[in-house]
Short mmCIF file of C-alpha atoms in Angstrom, two decimals:
data_model
loop_
_atom_site.label_atom_id
_atom_site.label_comp_id
_atom_site.label_asym_id
_atom_site.label_seq_id
_atom_site.Cartn_x
_atom_site.Cartn_y
_atom_site.Cartn_z
CA ASP A 1 18.61 2.57 -58.10
CA ALA A 2 15.72 0.40 -58.89
CA GLU A 3 12.60 2.52 -60.45
CA ILE A 4 9.51 2.70 -62.24
CA THR A 5 9.17 4.56 -65.61
CA GLN A 6 6.31 5.37 -68.12
CA SER A 7 6.73 6.32 -71.88
CA PRO A 8 5.86 8.31 -73.32
CA ARG A 9 5.44 11.13 -70.82
CA HIS A 10 3.07 12.93 -73.18
CA LYS A 11 1.15 11.55 -76.12
CA ILE A 12 -1.68 13.31 -78.41
CA THR A 13 -3.36 10.91 -80.29
CA GLU A 14 -6.91 11.15 -82.40
CA THR A 15 -10.27 9.67 -81.75
CA GLY A 16 -10.54 6.00 -82.72
CA ARG A 17 -6.28 5.17 -82.89
CA GLN A 18 -5.20 2.51 -80.82
CA VAL A 19 -2.78 3.70 -78.13
CA THR A 20 -0.16 1.97 -76.04
CA LEU A 21 1.17 3.29 -72.77
CA ALA A 22 4.42 1.16 -71.61
CA CYS A 23 5.36 0.99 -67.68
CA HIS A 24 8.52 -0.88 -66.79
CA GLN A 25 9.98 -1.43 -63.56
CA THR A 26 13.09 -2.70 -62.30
CA TRP A 27 12.33 -4.01 -58.60
CA ASN A 28 10.91 -7.17 -59.70
CA HIS A 29 7.73 -6.30 -58.33
CA ASN A 30 4.86 -8.83 -58.65
CA ASN A 31 2.16 -6.50 -58.54
CA MET A 32 1.51 -3.75 -61.16
CA PHE A 33 -1.21 -1.17 -61.53
CA TRP A 34 -2.68 1.39 -63.81
CA TYR A 35 -4.67 4.55 -62.49
CA ARG A 36 -5.85 7.71 -64.38
CA GLN A 37 -6.06 10.88 -62.50
CA ASP A 38 -9.10 13.44 -63.66
CA LEU A 39 -9.93 16.73 -61.95
CA GLY A 40 -12.40 16.16 -59.48
CA HIS A 41 -11.99 12.26 -59.34
CA GLY A 42 -8.51 11.66 -57.41
CA LEU A 43 -7.14 8.68 -58.96
CA ARG A 44 -9.19 5.72 -60.15
CA LEU A 45 -8.26 2.42 -60.80
CA ILE A 46 -7.97 0.95 -64.44
CA HIS A 47 -6.44 -2.61 -64.23
CA TYR A 48 -4.07 -4.49 -62.01
CA SER A 49 -1.78 -7.66 -62.01
CA TYR A 50 -0.55 -9.66 -59.54
CA GLY A 51 1.99 -11.43 -61.62
CA VAL A 52 2.92 -12.54 -65.10
CA HIS A 53 -0.10 -13.73 -66.99
CA ASP A 54 -2.31 -12.66 -64.53
CA THR A 55 -4.71 -9.37 -65.11
CA ASN A 56 -7.56 -8.02 -63.60
CA LYS A 57 -10.14 -5.12 -64.54
CA GLY A 58 -10.47 -2.16 -62.14
CA GLU A 59 -12.95 0.52 -61.44
CA VAL A 60 -13.12 2.22 -64.94
CA SER A 61 -11.55 -0.60 -67.22
CA ASP A 62 -14.06 -0.30 -70.33
CA GLY A 63 -12.13 0.87 -72.82
CA TYR A 64 -8.52 -0.41 -71.71
CA SER A 65 -6.68 -3.63 -71.64
CA VAL A 66 -3.37 -4.64 -70.42
CA SER A 67 -1.05 -7.78 -70.67
CA ARG A 68 1.46 -9.30 -68.60
CA SER A 69 4.06 -11.30 -70.39
CA ASN A 70 7.00 -10.69 -67.86
CA THR A 71 7.53 -9.39 -64.31
CA GLU A 72 8.84 -5.83 -65.47
CA ASP A 73 6.37 -4.34 -67.68
CA LEU A 74 2.43 -3.90 -67.86
CA PRO A 75 1.97 -2.00 -70.90
CA LEU A 76 -1.65 -0.04 -71.34
CA THR A 77 -3.58 -0.28 -74.30
CA LEU A 78 -6.50 2.09 -75.57
CA GLU A 79 -8.30 0.01 -78.18
CA SER A 80 -10.07 2.72 -79.70
CA ALA A 81 -9.18 6.37 -78.23
CA ALA A 82 -12.13 8.27 -77.21
CA SER A 83 -12.22 12.21 -76.13
CA SER A 84 -13.01 10.75 -72.48
CA GLN A 85 -9.70 9.04 -72.40
CA THR A 86 -8.09 12.32 -72.19
CA SER A 87 -6.28 12.07 -68.92
CA VAL A 88 -2.98 11.47 -66.91
CA TYR A 89 -2.10 7.89 -66.48
CA PHE A 90 -0.06 6.70 -63.55
CA CYS A 91 1.55 3.02 -63.18
CA ALA A 92 2.42 1.47 -60.02
CA SER A 93 4.20 -1.48 -58.33
CA THR A 94 4.49 -3.11 -55.26
CA GLY A 95 6.30 -5.86 -53.82
CA GLU A 96 5.01 -8.39 -51.40
CA GLY A 97 4.86 -7.21 -48.02
CA ASN A 98 5.58 -3.49 -49.02
CA THR A 99 3.14 -0.90 -47.33
CA GLU A 100 3.26 1.57 -50.14
CA ALA A 101 3.38 1.60 -53.76
CA PHE A 102 5.74 2.86 -55.94
CA PHE A 103 4.47 5.61 -58.90
CA GLY A 104 5.89 6.58 -62.24
CA GLN A 105 6.03 10.08 -63.35
CA GLY A 106 2.91 9.77 -65.43
CA THR A 107 1.78 9.90 -68.77
CA ARG A 108 -0.34 12.76 -70.15
CA LEU A 109 -2.48 11.52 -73.04
CA THR A 110 -4.73 14.16 -75.24
CA VAL A 111 -7.23 12.48 -77.46
CA VAL A 112 -8.53 14.88 -80.08
CA ASP B 1 -20.04 5.40 -54.32
CA GLN B 2 -16.74 6.82 -53.07
CA GLN B 3 -15.39 4.67 -50.11
CA VAL B 4 -12.62 7.11 -49.39
CA LYS B 5 -13.65 10.72 -49.24
CA GLN B 6 -11.76 13.71 -48.76
CA ASN B 7 -14.21 16.66 -48.77
CA SER B 8 -11.70 19.63 -48.42
CA PRO B 9 -10.46 20.14 -52.18
CA SER B 10 -8.07 23.01 -50.85
CA LEU B 11 -6.37 24.05 -47.83
CA SER B 12 -4.33 27.33 -47.33
CA VAL B 13 -2.33 27.67 -43.95
CA GLN B 14 0.46 29.85 -43.10
CA GLU B 15 4.36 28.67 -42.77
CA GLY B 16 5.30 27.26 -39.25
CA ARG B 17 1.34 26.86 -38.45
CA ILE B 18 -0.26 23.33 -38.33
CA SER B 19 -2.08 21.78 -41.46
CA ILE B 20 -4.66 19.21 -41.06
CA LEU B 21 -5.92 17.30 -43.85
CA ASN B 22 -8.99 15.11 -43.14
CA CYS B 23 -10.28 11.71 -44.79
CA ASP B 24 -13.56 9.62 -44.28
CA TYR B 25 -14.07 6.05 -45.42
CA THR B 26 -17.02 4.15 -45.75
CA ASN B 27 -15.92 0.42 -45.83
CA SER B 28 -15.12 -1.32 -42.77
CA MET B 29 -13.15 -3.67 -44.31
CA PHE B 30 -10.14 -1.36 -44.90
CA ASP B 31 -7.15 -2.54 -42.84
CA TYR B 32 -4.62 0.10 -43.79
CA PHE B 33 -4.52 3.65 -44.67
CA LEU B 34 -1.87 5.50 -46.42
CA TRP B 35 -1.24 9.42 -47.26
CA TYR B 36 0.55 10.25 -50.42
CA LYS B 37 2.03 13.40 -51.69
CA LYS B 38 2.03 14.67 -55.22
CA TYR B 39 3.65 17.53 -56.91
CA PRO B 40 2.64 18.68 -60.10
CA ALA B 41 3.78 16.85 -63.28
CA GLU B 42 5.10 14.26 -60.68
CA GLY B 43 3.70 10.85 -59.72
CA PRO B 44 2.39 10.27 -56.09
CA THR B 45 5.13 9.42 -53.38
CA PHE B 46 4.50 7.52 -50.38
CA LEU B 47 4.18 9.80 -47.11
CA ILE B 48 2.98 8.04 -44.04
CA SER B 49 0.74 5.23 -43.08
CA ILE B 50 -1.12 3.38 -40.43
CA SER B 51 -2.52 -0.28 -39.95
CA SER B 52 -6.01 -0.37 -38.73
CA ILE B 53 -5.02 -1.71 -35.09
CA LYS B 54 -3.17 1.72 -34.08
CA ASP B 55 -4.58 4.90 -33.79
CA LYS B 56 -1.65 7.12 -34.14
CA ASN B 57 2.00 7.13 -36.22
CA GLU B 58 4.25 9.94 -36.43
CA ASP B 59 7.06 10.23 -38.67
CA GLY B 60 8.97 13.54 -38.30
CA ARG B 61 6.80 16.56 -38.62
CA PHE B 62 3.90 14.06 -40.00
CA THR B 63 1.20 12.55 -37.85
CA VAL B 64 -1.54 10.32 -39.26
CA PHE B 65 -4.52 9.69 -36.57
CA LEU B 66 -7.01 7.14 -36.90
CA ASN B 67 -10.27 7.01 -35.31
CA LYS B 68 -12.06 3.73 -36.63
CA SER B 69 -15.34 4.03 -34.62
CA ALA B 70 -16.17 7.59 -36.84
CA LYS B 71 -14.37 5.90 -39.99
CA HIS B 72 -11.59 9.04 -39.82
CA LEU B 73 -8.59 9.55 -40.28
CA SER B 74 -6.32 12.74 -40.21
CA LEU B 75 -2.90 13.97 -41.21
CA HIS B 76 -1.18 16.68 -39.08
CA ILE B 77 1.94 18.52 -40.60
CA VAL B 78 3.73 20.52 -37.80
CA PRO B 79 5.53 22.70 -38.60
CA SER B 80 4.16 23.43 -42.28
CA GLN B 81 6.52 24.71 -44.67
CA PRO B 82 6.40 26.09 -48.03
CA GLY B 83 7.99 22.93 -49.69
CA ASP B 84 5.01 20.97 -48.15
CA SER B 85 2.32 22.79 -50.87
CA ALA B 86 1.29 19.69 -52.89
CA VAL B 87 -1.83 17.40 -53.39
CA TYR B 88 -2.29 15.05 -50.71
CA PHE B 89 -4.05 11.86 -51.19
CA CYS B 90 -5.74 9.26 -48.72
CA ALA B 91 -5.89 6.09 -49.82
CA ALA B 92 -6.98 2.63 -48.10
CA ARG B 93 -6.81 -1.04 -48.77
CA THR B 94 -8.53 -3.75 -48.18
CA PRO B 95 -7.31 -7.51 -47.63
CA SER B 96 -9.62 -8.66 -50.51
CA LEU B 97 -7.98 -6.41 -53.07
CA PHE B 98 -4.73 -6.98 -51.42
CA TYR B 99 -2.06 -4.61 -52.23
CA ILE B 100 -3.95 -2.29 -54.21
CA PRO B 101 -4.98 1.13 -52.68
CA THR B 102 -8.25 2.86 -53.12
CA PHE B 103 -7.59 6.63 -53.49
CA GLY B 104 -9.67 9.88 -52.05
CA ARG B 105 -9.95 12.58 -54.55
CA GLY B 106 -6.90 14.69 -53.07
CA THR B 107 -6.65 18.00 -51.35
CA SER B 108 -4.36 20.74 -52.64
CA LEU B 109 -2.18 22.07 -49.65
CA ILE B 110 -0.87 25.69 -49.74
CA VAL B 111 1.62 26.65 -47.30
CA HIS B 112 2.33 30.54 -47.38
CA PRO B 113 5.48 31.90 -46.55
#
């Protein structure tokens, strides 16, 4: 079955370190997104991509970057991790004409 | 400024009764609305959706109602079951931000046996 997977599921890192969260989907979807979930804020959009080599900033993109070198992967990089980036991160994808987005299981990131 | 608002952080309902989750929006350009369900330690999963040209969509125990003039939608679950206990997110899409849902803050539903 096609799926979307995130790794790692849990990560603890130190302030100032660079961290990369992986997202891989096997649906061959063009559209991929990253959200963060925080108590009291719901899901907020970080970055999104409509296809290979396309990336766009979302609502809370400061301190994050993404790259899209192929259809299947959209890694999220925290250039210099900050405590404010402690959160649960969700990757999602959707194909052309799909009504809904499919989400990964999430990565819980703690910055100490 | 929040474009999708879920003003009730939590809702508690008895098993067998109706659960009504509410959502308000401010952006009149939204043309598609979705509800997602999320269990702890899992990603959100799609539940039901409705196009802005409709006022009702039903799928089994789940019905979504849309009132465009009031910019309000609601999710009805009848009858509620303990397995429905989860966080429910309301989401909406605009043609300009194609395919990408904007989410509300979520409502935690607890269904008591």
